[in-house]
mmCIF file of C-alpha atoms in Angstrom:
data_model
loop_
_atom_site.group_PDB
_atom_site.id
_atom_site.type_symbol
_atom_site.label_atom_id
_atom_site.label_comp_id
_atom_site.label_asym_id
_atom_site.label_seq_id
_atom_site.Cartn_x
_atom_site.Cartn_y
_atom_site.Cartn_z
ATOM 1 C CA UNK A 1 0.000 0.000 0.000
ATOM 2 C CA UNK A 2 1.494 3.229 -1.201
ATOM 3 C CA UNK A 3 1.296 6.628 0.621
ATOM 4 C CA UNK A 4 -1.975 8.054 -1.217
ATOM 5 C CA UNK A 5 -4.419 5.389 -0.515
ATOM 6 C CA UNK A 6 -3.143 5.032 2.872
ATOM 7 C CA UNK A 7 -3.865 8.947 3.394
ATOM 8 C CA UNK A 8 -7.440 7.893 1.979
ATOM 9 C CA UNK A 9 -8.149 5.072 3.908
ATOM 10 C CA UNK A 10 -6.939 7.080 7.075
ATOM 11 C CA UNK A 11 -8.665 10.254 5.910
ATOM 12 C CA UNK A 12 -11.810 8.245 5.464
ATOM 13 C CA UNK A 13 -11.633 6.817 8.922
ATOM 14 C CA UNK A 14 -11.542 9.893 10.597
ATOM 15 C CA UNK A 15 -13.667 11.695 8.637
ATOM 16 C CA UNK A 16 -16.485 8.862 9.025
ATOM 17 C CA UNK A 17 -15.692 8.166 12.620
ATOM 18 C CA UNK A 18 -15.962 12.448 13.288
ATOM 19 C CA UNK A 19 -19.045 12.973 11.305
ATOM 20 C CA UNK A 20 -20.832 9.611 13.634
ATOM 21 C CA UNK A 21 -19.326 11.220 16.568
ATOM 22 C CA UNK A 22 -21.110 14.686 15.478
ATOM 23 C CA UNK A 23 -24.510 12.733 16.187
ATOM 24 C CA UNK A 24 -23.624 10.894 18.734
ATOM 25 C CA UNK A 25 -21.982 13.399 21.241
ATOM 26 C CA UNK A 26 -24.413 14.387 23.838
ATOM 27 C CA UNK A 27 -22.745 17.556 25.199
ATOM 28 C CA UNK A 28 -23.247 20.298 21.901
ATOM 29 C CA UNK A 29 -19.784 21.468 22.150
ATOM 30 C CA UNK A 30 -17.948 18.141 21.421
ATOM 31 C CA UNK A 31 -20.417 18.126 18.662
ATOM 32 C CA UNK A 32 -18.903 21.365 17.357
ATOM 33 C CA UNK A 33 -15.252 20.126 18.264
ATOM 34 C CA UNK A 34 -15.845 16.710 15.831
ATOM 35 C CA UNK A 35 -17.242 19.276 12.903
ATOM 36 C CA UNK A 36 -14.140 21.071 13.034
ATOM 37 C CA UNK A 37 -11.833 17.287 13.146
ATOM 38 C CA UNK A 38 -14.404 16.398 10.196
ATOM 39 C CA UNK A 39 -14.167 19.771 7.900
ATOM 40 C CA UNK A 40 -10.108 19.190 8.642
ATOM 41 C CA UNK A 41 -9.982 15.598 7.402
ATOM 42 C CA UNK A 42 -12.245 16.677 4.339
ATOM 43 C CA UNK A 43 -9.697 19.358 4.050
ATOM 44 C CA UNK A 44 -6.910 16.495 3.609
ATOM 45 C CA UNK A 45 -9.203 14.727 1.305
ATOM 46 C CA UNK A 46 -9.111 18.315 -1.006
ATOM 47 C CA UNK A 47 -5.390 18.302 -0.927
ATOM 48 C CA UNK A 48 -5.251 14.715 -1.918
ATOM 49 C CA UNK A 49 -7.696 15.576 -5.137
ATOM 50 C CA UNK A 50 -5.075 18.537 -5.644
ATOM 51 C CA UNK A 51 -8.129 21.173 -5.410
ATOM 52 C CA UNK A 52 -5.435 23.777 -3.264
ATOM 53 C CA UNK A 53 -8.039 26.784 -3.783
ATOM 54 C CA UNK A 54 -10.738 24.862 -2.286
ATOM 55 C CA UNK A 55 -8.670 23.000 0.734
ATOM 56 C CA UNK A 56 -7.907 27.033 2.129
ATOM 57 C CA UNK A 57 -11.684 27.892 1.731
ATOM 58 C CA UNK A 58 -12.995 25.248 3.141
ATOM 59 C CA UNK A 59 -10.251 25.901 6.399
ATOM 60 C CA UNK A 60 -11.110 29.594 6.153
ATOM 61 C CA UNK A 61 -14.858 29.857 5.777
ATOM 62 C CA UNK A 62 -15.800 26.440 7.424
ATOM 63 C CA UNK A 63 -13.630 25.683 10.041
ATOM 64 C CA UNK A 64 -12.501 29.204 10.761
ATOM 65 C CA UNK A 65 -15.536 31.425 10.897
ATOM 66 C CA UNK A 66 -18.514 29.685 10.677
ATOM 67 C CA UNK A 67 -17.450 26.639 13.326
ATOM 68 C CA UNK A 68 -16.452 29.904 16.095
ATOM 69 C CA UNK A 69 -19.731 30.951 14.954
ATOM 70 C CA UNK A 70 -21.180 28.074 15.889
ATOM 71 C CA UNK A 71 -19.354 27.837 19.057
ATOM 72 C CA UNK A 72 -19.841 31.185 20.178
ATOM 73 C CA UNK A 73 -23.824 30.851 19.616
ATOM 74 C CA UNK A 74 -23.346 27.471 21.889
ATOM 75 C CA UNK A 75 -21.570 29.068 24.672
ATOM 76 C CA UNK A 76 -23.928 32.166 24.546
ATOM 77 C CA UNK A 77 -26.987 29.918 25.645
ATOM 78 C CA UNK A 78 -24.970 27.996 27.895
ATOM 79 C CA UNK A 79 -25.685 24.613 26.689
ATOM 80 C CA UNK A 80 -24.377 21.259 28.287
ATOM 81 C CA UNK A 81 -24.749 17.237 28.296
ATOM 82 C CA UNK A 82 -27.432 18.178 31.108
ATOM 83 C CA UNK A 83 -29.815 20.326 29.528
ATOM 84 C CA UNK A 84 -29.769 18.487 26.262
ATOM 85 C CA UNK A 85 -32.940 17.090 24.758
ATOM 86 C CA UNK A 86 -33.173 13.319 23.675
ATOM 87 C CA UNK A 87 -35.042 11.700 21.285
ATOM 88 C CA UNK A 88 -37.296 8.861 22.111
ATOM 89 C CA UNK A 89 -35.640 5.064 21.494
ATOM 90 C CA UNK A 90 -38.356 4.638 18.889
ATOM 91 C CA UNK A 91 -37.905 7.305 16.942
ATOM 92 C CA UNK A 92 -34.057 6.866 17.649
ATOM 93 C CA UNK A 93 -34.359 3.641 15.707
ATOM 94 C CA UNK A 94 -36.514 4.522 12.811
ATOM 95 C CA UNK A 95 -34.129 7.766 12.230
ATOM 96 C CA UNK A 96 -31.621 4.715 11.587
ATOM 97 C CA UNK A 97 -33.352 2.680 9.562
ATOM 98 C CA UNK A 98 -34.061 5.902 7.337
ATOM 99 C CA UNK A 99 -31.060 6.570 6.974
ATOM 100 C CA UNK A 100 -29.284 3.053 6.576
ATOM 101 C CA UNK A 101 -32.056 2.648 3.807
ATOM 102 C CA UNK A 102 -30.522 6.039 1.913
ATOM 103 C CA UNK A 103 -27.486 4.632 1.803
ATOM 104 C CA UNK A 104 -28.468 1.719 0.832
ATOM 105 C CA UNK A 105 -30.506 2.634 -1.896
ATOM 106 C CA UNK A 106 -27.409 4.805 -3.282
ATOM 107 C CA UNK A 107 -25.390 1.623 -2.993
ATOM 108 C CA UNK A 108 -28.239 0.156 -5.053
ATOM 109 C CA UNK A 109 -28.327 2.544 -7.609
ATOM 110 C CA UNK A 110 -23.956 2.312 -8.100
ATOM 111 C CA UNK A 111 -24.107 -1.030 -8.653
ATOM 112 C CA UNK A 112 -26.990 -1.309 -10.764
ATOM 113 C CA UNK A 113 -25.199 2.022 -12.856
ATOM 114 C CA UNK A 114 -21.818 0.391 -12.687
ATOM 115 C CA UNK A 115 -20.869 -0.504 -16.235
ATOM 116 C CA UNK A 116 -22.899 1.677 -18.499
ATOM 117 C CA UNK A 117 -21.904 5.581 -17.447
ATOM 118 C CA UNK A 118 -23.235 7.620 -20.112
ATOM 119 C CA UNK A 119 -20.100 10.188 -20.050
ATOM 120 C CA UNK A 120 -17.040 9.243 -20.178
ATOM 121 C CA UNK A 121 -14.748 10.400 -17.376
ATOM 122 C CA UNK A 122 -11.039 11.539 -18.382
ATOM 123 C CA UNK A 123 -9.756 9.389 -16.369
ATOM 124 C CA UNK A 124 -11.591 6.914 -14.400
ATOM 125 C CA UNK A 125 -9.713 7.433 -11.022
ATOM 126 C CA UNK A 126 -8.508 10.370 -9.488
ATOM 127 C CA UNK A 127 -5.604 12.061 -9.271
ATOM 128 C CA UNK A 128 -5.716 11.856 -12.900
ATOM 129 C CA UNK A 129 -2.475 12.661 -14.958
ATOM 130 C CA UNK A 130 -4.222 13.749 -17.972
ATOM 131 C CA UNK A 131 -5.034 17.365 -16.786
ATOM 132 C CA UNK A 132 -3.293 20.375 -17.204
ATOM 133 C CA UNK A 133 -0.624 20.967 -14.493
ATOM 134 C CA UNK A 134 -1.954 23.763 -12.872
ATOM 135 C CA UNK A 135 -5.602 22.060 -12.166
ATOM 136 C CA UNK A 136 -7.699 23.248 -9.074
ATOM 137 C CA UNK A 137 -4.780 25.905 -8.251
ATOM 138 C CA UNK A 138 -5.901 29.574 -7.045
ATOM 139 C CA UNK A 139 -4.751 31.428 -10.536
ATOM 140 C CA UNK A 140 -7.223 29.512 -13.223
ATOM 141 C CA UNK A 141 -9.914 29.308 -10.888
ATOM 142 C CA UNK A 142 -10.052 32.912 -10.360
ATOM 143 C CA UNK A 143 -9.536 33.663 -13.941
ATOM 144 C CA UNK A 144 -12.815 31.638 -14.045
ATOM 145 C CA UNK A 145 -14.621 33.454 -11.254
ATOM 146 C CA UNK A 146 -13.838 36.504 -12.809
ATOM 147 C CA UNK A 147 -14.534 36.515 -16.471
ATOM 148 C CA UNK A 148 -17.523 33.489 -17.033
ATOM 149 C CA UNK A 149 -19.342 33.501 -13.255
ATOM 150 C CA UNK A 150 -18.564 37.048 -12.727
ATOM 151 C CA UNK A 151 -21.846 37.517 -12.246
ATOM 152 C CA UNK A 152 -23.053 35.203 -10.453
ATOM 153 C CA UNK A 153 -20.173 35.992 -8.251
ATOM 154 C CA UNK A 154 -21.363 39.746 -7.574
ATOM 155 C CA UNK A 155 -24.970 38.426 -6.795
ATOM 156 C CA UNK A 156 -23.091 36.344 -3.622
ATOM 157 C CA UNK A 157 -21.735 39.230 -2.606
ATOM 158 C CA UNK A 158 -25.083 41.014 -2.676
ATOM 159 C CA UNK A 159 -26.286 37.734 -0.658
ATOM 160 C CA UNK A 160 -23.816 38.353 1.974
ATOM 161 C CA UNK A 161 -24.955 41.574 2.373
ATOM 162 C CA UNK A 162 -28.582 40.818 2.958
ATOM 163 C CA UNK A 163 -27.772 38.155 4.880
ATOM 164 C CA UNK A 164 -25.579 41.084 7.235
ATOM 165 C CA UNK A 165 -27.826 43.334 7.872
ATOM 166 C CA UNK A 166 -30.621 40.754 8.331
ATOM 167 C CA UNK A 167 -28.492 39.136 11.237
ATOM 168 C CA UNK A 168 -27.696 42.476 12.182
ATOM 169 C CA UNK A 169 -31.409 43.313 12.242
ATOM 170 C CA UNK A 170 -32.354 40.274 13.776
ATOM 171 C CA UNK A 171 -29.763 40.484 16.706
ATOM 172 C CA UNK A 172 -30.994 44.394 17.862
ATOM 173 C CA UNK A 173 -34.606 44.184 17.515
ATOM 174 C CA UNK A 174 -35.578 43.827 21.054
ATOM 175 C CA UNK A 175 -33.953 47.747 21.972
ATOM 176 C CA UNK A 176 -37.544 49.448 22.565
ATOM 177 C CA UNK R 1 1.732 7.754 -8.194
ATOM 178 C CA UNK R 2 -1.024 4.795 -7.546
ATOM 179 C CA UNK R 3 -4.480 6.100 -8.260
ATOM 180 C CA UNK R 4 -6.984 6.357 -5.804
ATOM 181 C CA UNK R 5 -10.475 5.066 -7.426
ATOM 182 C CA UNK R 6 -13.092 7.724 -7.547
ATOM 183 C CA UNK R 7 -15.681 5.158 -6.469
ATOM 184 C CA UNK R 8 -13.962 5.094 -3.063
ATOM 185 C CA UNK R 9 -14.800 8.951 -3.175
ATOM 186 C CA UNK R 10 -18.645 8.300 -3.957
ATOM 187 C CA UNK R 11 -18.769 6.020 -0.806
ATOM 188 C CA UNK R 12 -17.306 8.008 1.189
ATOM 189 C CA UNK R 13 -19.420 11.005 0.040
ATOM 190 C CA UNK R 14 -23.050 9.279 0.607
ATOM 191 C CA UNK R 15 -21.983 7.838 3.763
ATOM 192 C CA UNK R 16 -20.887 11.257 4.674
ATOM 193 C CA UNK R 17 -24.625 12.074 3.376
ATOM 194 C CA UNK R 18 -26.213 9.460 5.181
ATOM 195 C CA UNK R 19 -24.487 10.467 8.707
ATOM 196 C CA UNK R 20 -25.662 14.324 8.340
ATOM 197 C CA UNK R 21 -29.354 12.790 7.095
ATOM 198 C CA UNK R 22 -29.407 10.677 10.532
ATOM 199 C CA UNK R 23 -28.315 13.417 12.562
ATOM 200 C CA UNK R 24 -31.045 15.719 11.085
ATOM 201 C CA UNK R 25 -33.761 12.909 12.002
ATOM 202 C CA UNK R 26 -32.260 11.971 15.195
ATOM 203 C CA UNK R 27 -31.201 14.832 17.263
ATOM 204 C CA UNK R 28 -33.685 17.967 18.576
ATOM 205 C CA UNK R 29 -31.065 20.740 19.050
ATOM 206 C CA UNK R 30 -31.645 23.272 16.405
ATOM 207 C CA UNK R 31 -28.115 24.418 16.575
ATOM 208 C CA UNK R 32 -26.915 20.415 15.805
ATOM 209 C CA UNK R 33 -29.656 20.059 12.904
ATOM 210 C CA UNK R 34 -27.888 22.731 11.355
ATOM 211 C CA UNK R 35 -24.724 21.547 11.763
ATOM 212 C CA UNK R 36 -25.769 17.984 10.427
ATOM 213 C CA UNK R 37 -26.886 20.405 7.171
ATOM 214 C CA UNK R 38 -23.194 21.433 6.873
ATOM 215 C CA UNK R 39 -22.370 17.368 7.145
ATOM 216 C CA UNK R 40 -24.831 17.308 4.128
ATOM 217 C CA UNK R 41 -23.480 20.291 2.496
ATOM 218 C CA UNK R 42 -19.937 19.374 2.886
ATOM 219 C CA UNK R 43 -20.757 15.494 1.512
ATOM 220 C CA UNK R 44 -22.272 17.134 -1.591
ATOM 221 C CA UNK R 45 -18.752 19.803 -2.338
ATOM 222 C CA UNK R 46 -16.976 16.794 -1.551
ATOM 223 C CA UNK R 47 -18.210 14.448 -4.190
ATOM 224 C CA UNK R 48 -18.588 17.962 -6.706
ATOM 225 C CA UNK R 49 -14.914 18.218 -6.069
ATOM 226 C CA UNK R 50 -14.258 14.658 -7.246
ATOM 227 C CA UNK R 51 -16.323 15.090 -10.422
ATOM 228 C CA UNK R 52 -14.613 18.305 -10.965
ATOM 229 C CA UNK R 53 -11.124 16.132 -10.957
ATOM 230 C CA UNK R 54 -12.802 13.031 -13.064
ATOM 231 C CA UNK R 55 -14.290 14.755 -15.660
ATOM 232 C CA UNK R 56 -11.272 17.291 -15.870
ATOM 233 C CA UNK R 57 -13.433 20.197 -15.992
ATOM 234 C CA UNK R 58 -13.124 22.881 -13.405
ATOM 235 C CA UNK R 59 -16.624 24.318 -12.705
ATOM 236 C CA UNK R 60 -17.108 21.561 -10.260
ATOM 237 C CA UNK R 61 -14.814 23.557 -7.919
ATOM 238 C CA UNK R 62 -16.504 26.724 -8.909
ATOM 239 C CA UNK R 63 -19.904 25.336 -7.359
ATOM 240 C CA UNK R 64 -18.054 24.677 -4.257
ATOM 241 C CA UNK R 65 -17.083 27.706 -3.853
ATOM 242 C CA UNK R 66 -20.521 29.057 -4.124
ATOM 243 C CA UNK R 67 -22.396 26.743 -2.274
ATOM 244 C CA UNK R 68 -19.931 27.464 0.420
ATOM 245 C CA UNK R 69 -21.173 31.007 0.114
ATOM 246 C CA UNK R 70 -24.691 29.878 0.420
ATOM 247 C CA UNK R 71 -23.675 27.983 3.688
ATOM 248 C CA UNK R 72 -22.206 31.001 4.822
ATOM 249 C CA UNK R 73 -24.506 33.230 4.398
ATOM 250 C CA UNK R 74 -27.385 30.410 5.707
ATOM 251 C CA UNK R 75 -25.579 29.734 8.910
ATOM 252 C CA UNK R 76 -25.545 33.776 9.839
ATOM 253 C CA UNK R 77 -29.075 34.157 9.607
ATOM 254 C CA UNK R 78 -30.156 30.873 11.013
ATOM 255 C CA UNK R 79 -27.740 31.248 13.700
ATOM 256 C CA UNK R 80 -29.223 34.857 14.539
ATOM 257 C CA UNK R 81 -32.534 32.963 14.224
ATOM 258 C CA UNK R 82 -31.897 30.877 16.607
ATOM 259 C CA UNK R 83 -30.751 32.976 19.060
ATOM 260 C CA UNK R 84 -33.688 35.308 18.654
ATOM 261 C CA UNK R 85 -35.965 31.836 19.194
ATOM 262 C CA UNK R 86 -33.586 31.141 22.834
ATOM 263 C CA UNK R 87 -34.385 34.827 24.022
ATOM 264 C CA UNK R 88 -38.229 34.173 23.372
ATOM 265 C CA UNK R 89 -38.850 30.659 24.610
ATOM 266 C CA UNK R 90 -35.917 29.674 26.614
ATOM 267 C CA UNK R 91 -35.327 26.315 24.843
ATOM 268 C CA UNK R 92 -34.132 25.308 21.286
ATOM 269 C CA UNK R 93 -35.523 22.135 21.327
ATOM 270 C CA UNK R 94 -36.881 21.901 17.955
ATOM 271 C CA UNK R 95 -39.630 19.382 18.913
ATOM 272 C CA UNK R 96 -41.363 22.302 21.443
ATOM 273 C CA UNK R 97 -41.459 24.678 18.875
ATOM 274 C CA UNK R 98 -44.162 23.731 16.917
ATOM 275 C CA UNK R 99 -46.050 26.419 16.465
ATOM 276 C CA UNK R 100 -46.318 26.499 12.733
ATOM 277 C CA UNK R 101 -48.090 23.664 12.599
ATOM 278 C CA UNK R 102 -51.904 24.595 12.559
#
């Protein structure tokens, strides 16, 4: 076993086992603490796809400002193990089976779809080595961002804004 | 360089999927239902990031950027939300606030 798939297979592990401990975790801010150890591994996982621009984002936006957001909002209300509410064991269970049965039913659907995919992929397993060098790095992808989804890009920006001043609105309401 | 299959990436993404879905259905902290949406969110710019790479084409990444933006922007306003919803009824236990429902 080489050094890639063994960052995958680790990668995966802790990703998986993060994400499980996310639900499981009765006190909220271990749940927030496993978010952050998740959005990290998937961070490793962008690296390993060689998607640079994407790997910083994700650290930046995700785990830098909106997991202190969360963390902040969790501290602010004071929440704990003790005052957290639990779900009945019947419900608990159904929740599973729902869920199991998703990803079963994806599992379903790949192997039924396995031979037969309609567009061919450059490469059928990733890294691949027939892209151009500079793939997924900062410089092309804000060419991109700025000349075909330029607009697109300035109507996020005019999201952000309303999505300011509504939390900002929202947050000093109850002065009077 | 050995090649890591991108099928390995399309488990890993829906059991990512399926995790945040559980969590969503399971728990009845508003604050953890959204976070199990960013398990969801971040499952779906996962597996966008692995098309992006398979089928060479770079808009994939693009998308993730934006939806990141979305997520963003969503987690502001639910968060203030939220808080607005604690100062009110003292609880964010999404199964007492039903008052929506008729």
């Amino acid at each position: 076993m080489d050094l890639n798939n063994f960052a995958f297979i680790a990668l995966s592990a802790i990703t998986l086992i993060c994400a499980l401990m996310v639900v499981i975790a009765r006190n909220p801010i271990y749940s927030v603490i496993f978010l952050i150890l998740t959005m990290f591994s998937l961070t490793g996982h962008y690296v390993l796809l060689h998607a640079q621009f994407i790997a910083v984002i994700n650290i930046i936006v995700y785990a830098g400002a909106i997991m202190v957001l969360f963390l902040f909002v969790l501290m602010l209300m004071n929440m704990n193990a003790n005052n957290e509410p639990n779900k009945s064991l019947l419900w608990k269970s159904l929740a599973t089976i729902v869920a199991a049965g998703g990803f079963i039913s994806m599992a379903v659907l790949y192997f039924r779809n396995m031979g037969d995919t309609p567009i061919k992929p450059t490469t059928n397993s990733v890294p691949g080595n027939m892209l151009p060098p500079d793939f997924g790095y900062v410089k092309p992808l804000g060419k991109m961002l700025f000349t075909d989804y330029v607009f697109p890009f300035e109507i996020a920006s005019i999201l952000f804004i309303a999505a300011m001043v509504g939390a900002v609105f929202l947050g000093s309401r109850e002065k009077s | 360089m050995n090649l890591i299959g991108f099928e390995n990436y399309l488990w890993l993404g829906s059991a990512l999927f399926c995790i945040g879905l559980l969590g969503v259905l399971v728990r009845r902290n508003v604050i953890i239902l959204l976070m199990c949406i960013e398990l969801m969110l971040n499952a779906s710019n996962l597996l966008l990031v692995v098309f992006s790479k398979m089928f060479g084409n770079m808009n994939g990444q693009i998308f993730v950027f934006f939806s990141m933006l979305v997520a963003a922007a969503e987690v502001s306003v639910g968060l203030a939300l939220i808080v607005l919803i604690y100062r009110k009824f003292k609880t964010i236990d999404s199964s007492f606030l039903d008052n929506l429902k008729g």
